[in-house]
Coordinates of C-alpha atoms and ligand atoms in Angstrom, one line a residue:
X123 CA 0.5 13.1 -3.5
X124 CA 1.5 10.0 -1.6
X125 CA 3.7 9.4 1.5
X126 CA 7.4 10.3 1.1
X127 CA 6.5 12.7 -1.8
X128 CA 5.7 10.2 -4.3
X129 CA 3.4 10.8 -6.9
X130 CA 0.4 8.7 -7.5
X131 CA 0.7 6.2 -10.3
X132 CA 4.6 6.2 -10.1
X133 CA 4.3 3.4 -7.2
X134 CA 2.4 0.4 -6.9
X135 CA -0.3 1.0 -4.5
X136 CA -1.4 -2.0 -2.5
X137 CA -4.7 -3.3 -3.0
X138 CA -5.6 -5.4 0.1
X139 CA -9.1 -6.4 -1.4
X140 CA -7.9 -8.1 -4.7
X141 CA -4.3 -9.0 -3.5
X142 CA -5.4 -10.9 -0.4
X143 CA -9.0 -12.1 -1.3
X144 CA -8.7 -12.5 -5.2
X145 CA -11.5 -15.2 -4.9
X146 CA -14.0 -12.9 -3.1
X147 CA -12.9 -10.0 -5.5
X148 CA -14.3 -12.4 -8.3
X149 CA -17.5 -12.6 -6.6
X150 CA -17.6 -8.7 -6.4
X151 CA -16.4 -8.3 -9.9
X152 CA -19.4 -10.8 -11.1
X153 CA -22.0 -8.9 -9.1
X154 CA -21.2 -5.4 -10.5
X155 CA -23.1 -3.7 -13.4
X156 CA -26.0 -6.0 -13.4
X157 CA -28.0 -4.2 -15.7
X158 CA -25.0 -3.0 -17.8
X159 CA -25.2 0.7 -17.6
X160 CA -21.4 0.8 -16.8
X161 CA -20.6 -1.3 -20.0
X162 CA -23.0 0.9 -22.0
X163 CA -21.4 4.0 -21.0
X164 CA -18.0 2.8 -22.0
X165 CA -19.4 1.8 -25.3
X166 CA -20.7 5.3 -25.5
X167 CA -17.2 7.0 -25.3
X168 CA -15.2 4.5 -26.9
X169 CA -16.6 1.2 -28.4
X170 CA -13.8 -1.5 -28.6
X171 CA -14.8 -3.5 -31.6
X172 CA -11.7 -3.9 -33.9
X173 CA -9.7 -1.7 -31.4
X174 CA -6.5 -2.5 -29.3
X175 CA -7.7 -1.8 -25.8
X176 CA -5.3 -1.6 -22.8
X177 CA -6.7 -2.4 -19.2
X178 CA -4.2 -0.8 -16.8
X179 CA -4.4 -2.3 -13.1
X180 CA -6.2 -5.5 -14.5
X181 CA -5.9 -7.2 -11.4
X182 CA -6.9 -11.1 -12.0
X183 CA -7.9 -9.8 -15.5
X184 CA -11.6 -10.2 -15.1
X185 CA -12.6 -7.7 -17.7
X186 CA -10.2 -8.9 -20.2
X187 CA -12.1 -11.6 -21.9
X188 CA -15.2 -9.3 -22.5
X189 CA -13.0 -6.9 -24.3
X190 CA -11.7 -9.7 -26.1
X191 CA -14.9 -10.7 -27.6
X192 CA -14.9 -7.8 -29.9
X193 CA -11.4 -6.0 -29.9
X194 CA -8.8 -6.5 -32.2
X195 CA -6.1 -6.7 -29.4
X196 CA -6.3 -6.6 -25.6
X197 CA -3.3 -5.9 -23.4
X198 CA -3.7 -6.2 -19.6
X199 CA -1.0 -4.3 -17.4
X200 CA -0.8 -5.4 -13.8
X201 CA 2.2 -4.5 -11.3
X202 CA 1.6 -7.2 -8.8
X203 CA 3.4 -10.3 -10.3
X204 CA 0.7 -12.9 -8.4
X205 CA -1.9 -11.1 -10.2
X206 CA -0.2 -10.9 -13.6
X207 CA 0.0 -14.9 -13.3
X208 CA -3.6 -15.0 -12.4
X209 CA -4.4 -12.8 -15.4
X210 CA -2.3 -14.8 -17.7
X211 CA -4.0 -18.2 -16.6
X212 CA -7.5 -16.3 -16.9
X213 CA -6.8 -15.6 -20.7
X214 CA -4.4 -18.3 -21.8
X215 CA -6.8 -19.6 -24.5
X216 CA -7.6 -16.1 -25.9
X217 CA -5.2 -15.4 -29.0
X218 CA -5.9 -11.7 -28.9
X219 CA -4.9 -10.8 -25.4
X220 CA -1.5 -10.5 -23.7
X221 CA -0.9 -9.6 -20.1
X222 CA 2.4 -7.4 -19.1
X223 CA 3.9 -6.4 -15.9
X224 CA 3.8 -2.8 -15.8
X225 CA 2.4 0.2 -14.1
X226 CA 0.3 3.4 -15.1
X227 CA 3.4 5.3 -15.6
X228 CA 5.5 3.0 -17.2
X229 CA 3.3 1.0 -20.1
X230 CA 5.4 -1.5 -22.1
X231 CA 4.2 -0.4 -25.4
X232 CA 5.1 1.8 -27.9
X233 CA 3.7 5.3 -28.5
X234 CA 0.4 5.6 -30.7
X235 CA -0.4 2.1 -30.6
X236 CA -3.5 1.8 -28.6
X237 CA -7.1 3.1 -29.2
X238 CA -8.7 2.8 -25.6
X239 CA -6.8 3.0 -22.4
X240 CA -9.3 1.6 -19.5
X241 CA -8.8 1.6 -15.6
X242 CA -11.3 0.6 -13.5
X243 CA -11.4 0.8 -9.7
X244 CA -8.2 2.7 -10.4
X245 CA -7.6 4.7 -7.2
X246 CA -3.9 4.8 -8.7
X247 CA -5.3 7.7 -10.8
X248 CA -6.3 10.6 -8.7
X249 CA -4.4 14.0 -7.7
X250 CA -0.9 13.5 -8.6
X251 CA -1.4 11.0 -11.1
X252 CA 0.0 13.2 -14.3
X253 CA 2.7 10.9 -15.2
X254 CA 0.3 8.1 -15.7
X255 CA -2.0 10.5 -17.8
X256 CA 0.9 11.5 -19.8
X257 CA 2.0 7.9 -20.2
X258 CA -1.8 7.0 -21.5
X259 CA -1.6 9.8 -23.8
X260 CA 1.7 8.8 -25.1
X261 CA 0.3 5.1 -25.9
X262 CA -2.9 6.4 -27.5
X263 CA -3.4 7.3 -30.9
X264 CA -4.7 10.4 -31.9
X265 CA -8.6 10.5 -31.0
X266 CA -7.8 7.8 -28.6
X267 CA -9.7 7.7 -25.3
X268 CA -8.4 7.2 -21.6
X269 CA -11.5 6.2 -19.5
X270 CA -10.9 6.0 -15.7
X271 CA -13.8 4.1 -13.7
X272 CA -14.0 4.5 -10.1
X273 CA -16.5 4.4 -7.3
X274 CA -18.4 7.7 -6.4
X275 CA -17.9 8.1 -2.8
X276 CA -20.6 11.0 -2.8
X277 CA -23.2 8.9 -3.2
X278 CA -25.5 6.4 -1.4
X279 CA -24.8 4.2 1.4
X280 CA -21.7 2.8 -0.3
X281 CA -20.3 6.4 -0.6
X282 CA -21.1 6.8 2.8
X283 CA -19.0 3.6 4.0
X284 CA -16.2 4.7 1.8
X285 CA -15.8 8.1 3.6
X286 CA -16.3 6.7 6.8
X287 CA -13.2 4.4 6.3
X288 CA -11.3 6.9 4.3
X289 CA -11.8 10.4 6.2
X290 CA -8.8 12.0 4.4
X291 CA -10.1 11.1 0.9
X292 CA -11.9 14.1 -0.7
X293 CA -14.1 12.9 -3.6
X294 CA -14.7 16.5 -4.4
X295 CA -10.9 17.2 -4.6
X296 CA -10.7 14.2 -7.0
X297 CA -13.3 15.4 -9.2
X298 CA -11.7 18.9 -9.4
X299 CA -8.4 17.3 -10.2
X300 CA -10.0 15.2 -13.0
X301 CA -11.7 18.6 -14.6
X302 CA -8.5 20.4 -14.5
X303 CA -7.1 17.8 -16.6
X304 CA -9.8 18.1 -19.1
X305 CA -11.6 15.0 -18.3
X306 CA -15.4 14.8 -19.1
X307 CA -17.2 13.3 -15.9
X308 CA -20.1 10.8 -16.2
X309 CA -22.1 9.5 -13.0
X310 CA -23.5 6.2 -13.5
X311 CA -25.8 4.5 -11.1
X312 CA -25.6 0.5 -11.1
X313 CA -26.5 -2.3 -8.9
X314 CA -24.6 -5.0 -7.7
X315 CA -26.5 -8.4 -7.4
X316 CA -25.0 -11.1 -5.5
X317 CA -26.1 -14.9 -5.6
X318 CA -26.6 -15.3 -1.8
X319 CA -26.5 -12.9 1.3
X320 CA -23.2 -14.7 2.3
X321 CA -21.5 -13.4 -0.9
X322 CA -22.6 -9.9 -0.3
X323 CA -21.5 -9.9 3.2
X324 CA -18.1 -11.5 2.3
X325 CA -17.6 -8.8 -0.3
X326 CA -18.4 -5.9 2.4
X327 CA -15.8 -7.4 4.7
X328 CA -13.0 -7.1 2.1
X329 CA -13.9 -3.8 1.1
X330 CA -14.4 -2.0 4.6
X331 CA -13.2 -2.0 8.0
X332 CA -15.0 -4.5 10.5
X333 CA -16.6 -1.7 12.1
X334 CA -18.1 -0.2 9.1
X335 CA -18.5 -3.6 7.4
X336 CA -20.8 -4.4 10.3
X337 CA -22.7 -1.5 10.1
X338 CA -23.0 -2.0 6.3
X339 CA -24.4 -5.4 6.8
X340 CA -27.0 -3.9 9.1
X341 CA -28.0 -1.3 6.7
X342 CA -28.5 -3.5 3.4
X343 CA -31.4 -5.7 3.1
X344 CA -31.3 -8.6 0.8
X345 CA -28.8 -9.3 -1.9
X346 CA -28.5 -5.9 -3.9
X347 CA -26.6 -3.0 -3.6
X348 CA -26.8 0.1 -5.1
X349 CA -23.5 1.7 -6.3
X350 CA -22.7 4.8 -8.2
X351 CA -19.5 5.2 -10.5
X352 CA -17.8 7.9 -11.9
X353 CA -16.6 7.4 -15.4
X354 CA -13.8 10.1 -16.2
X355 CA -12.9 10.3 -19.9
X356 CA -10.0 12.1 -21.7
X357 CA -9.7 12.1 -25.3
X358 CA -6.3 12.5 -27.2
X359 CA -6.5 15.2 -29.4
X360 CA -6.3 14.4 -33.2
X361 CA -3.6 16.0 -35.2
X362 CA -4.5 19.4 -36.4
X363 CA -7.5 19.8 -34.1
X364 CA -5.7 22.6 -32.4
X365 CA -5.5 20.9 -29.0
X366 CA -2.4 20.2 -26.7
Ligands
LIG415 C1 -9.0 -2.5 -7.0 S1 -7.8 -3.3 -8.0 C2 -8.9 -3.5 -9.4 C3 -8.3 -4.6 -10.3 C4 -9.3 -4.7 -11.7 N1 -9.1 -3.2 -12.4 C5 -10.8 -5.0 -11.6 O1 -11.8 -4.3 -11.8 O2 -10.9 -6.2 -11.2 C6 -6.7 -2.4 -8.6 C7 -5.6 -2.7 -9.2 O3 -4.6 -1.9 -9.5 C8 -3.2 -2.2 -9.4 N2 -2.2 -1.1 -9.2 C9 -2.0 -0.6 -8.1 N3 -1.0 0.5 -8.2 C10 -0.8 0.5 -9.7 C11 -0.2 1.5 -10.5 N4 0.5 2.4 -10.0 N5 -0.1 1.2 -11.8 C12 -1.2 0.2 -12.2 N6 -1.7 -0.7 -11.7 C13 -1.7 -0.4 -10.2 C14 -3.4 -3.4 -8.3 O4 -2.4 -4.2 -8.3 C15 -4.6 -3.7 -8.3 O5 -4.7 -5.0 -9.1

């Protein structure tokens, strides 16, 4: 539950990193998942070849072209108008991509029209986001998959820095919430690999408070950063499978 009794996913949650520094966030996205472990995990759950895949909270649309290489159709959903514009600009030449303004709990698509719903660094999915989960299940076809990808704040230096900046964030409670909702969990170790030390330090500067970013810069040597992700997967029951 958020301040004022509002439920997570039913409001747009400000995202200072990508809202204020989209060009540095672009560097961050490019550094992520260098060896492709995360992409392989997503494919293991739900390959998107020939599928309709929706990216909720797509930001500037960084991941849309990758999906568009194999998918039949790709829909980016983003609530923040400047980012809707950036994602449309990025994908203007891709005939199988559209970008719509919307939110996790208000996806402007018909029911049972999507094979995969993907949401990355999607802090708007967490305790209290049941309306967003219900909405994803509404648009998914039976057997379709909701994939929520998030940073694992329990692991490594990166997790330690997250916990230092977000003392009220309880990663164990977040995981327990997803488990109660019936999600399967996988932890994926990745490495963020930057082209230069300046790039790495700039990214630390948009992700953490000045105090924590300064500590992080001292703790990291070189241009690589180990980061663990959580991938939460919920499959919509097939008709007749006895599920809800
Ligand atoms: C940390 S950014 C990640 C962007 C993108 N997924 C990526 O990996 O590049 C989180 C995004 O979620 C969007 N967002 C915030 N609240 C949302 C909501 N309730 N429903 C859908 N998206 C939301 C923000 O505007 C922002 O673009």
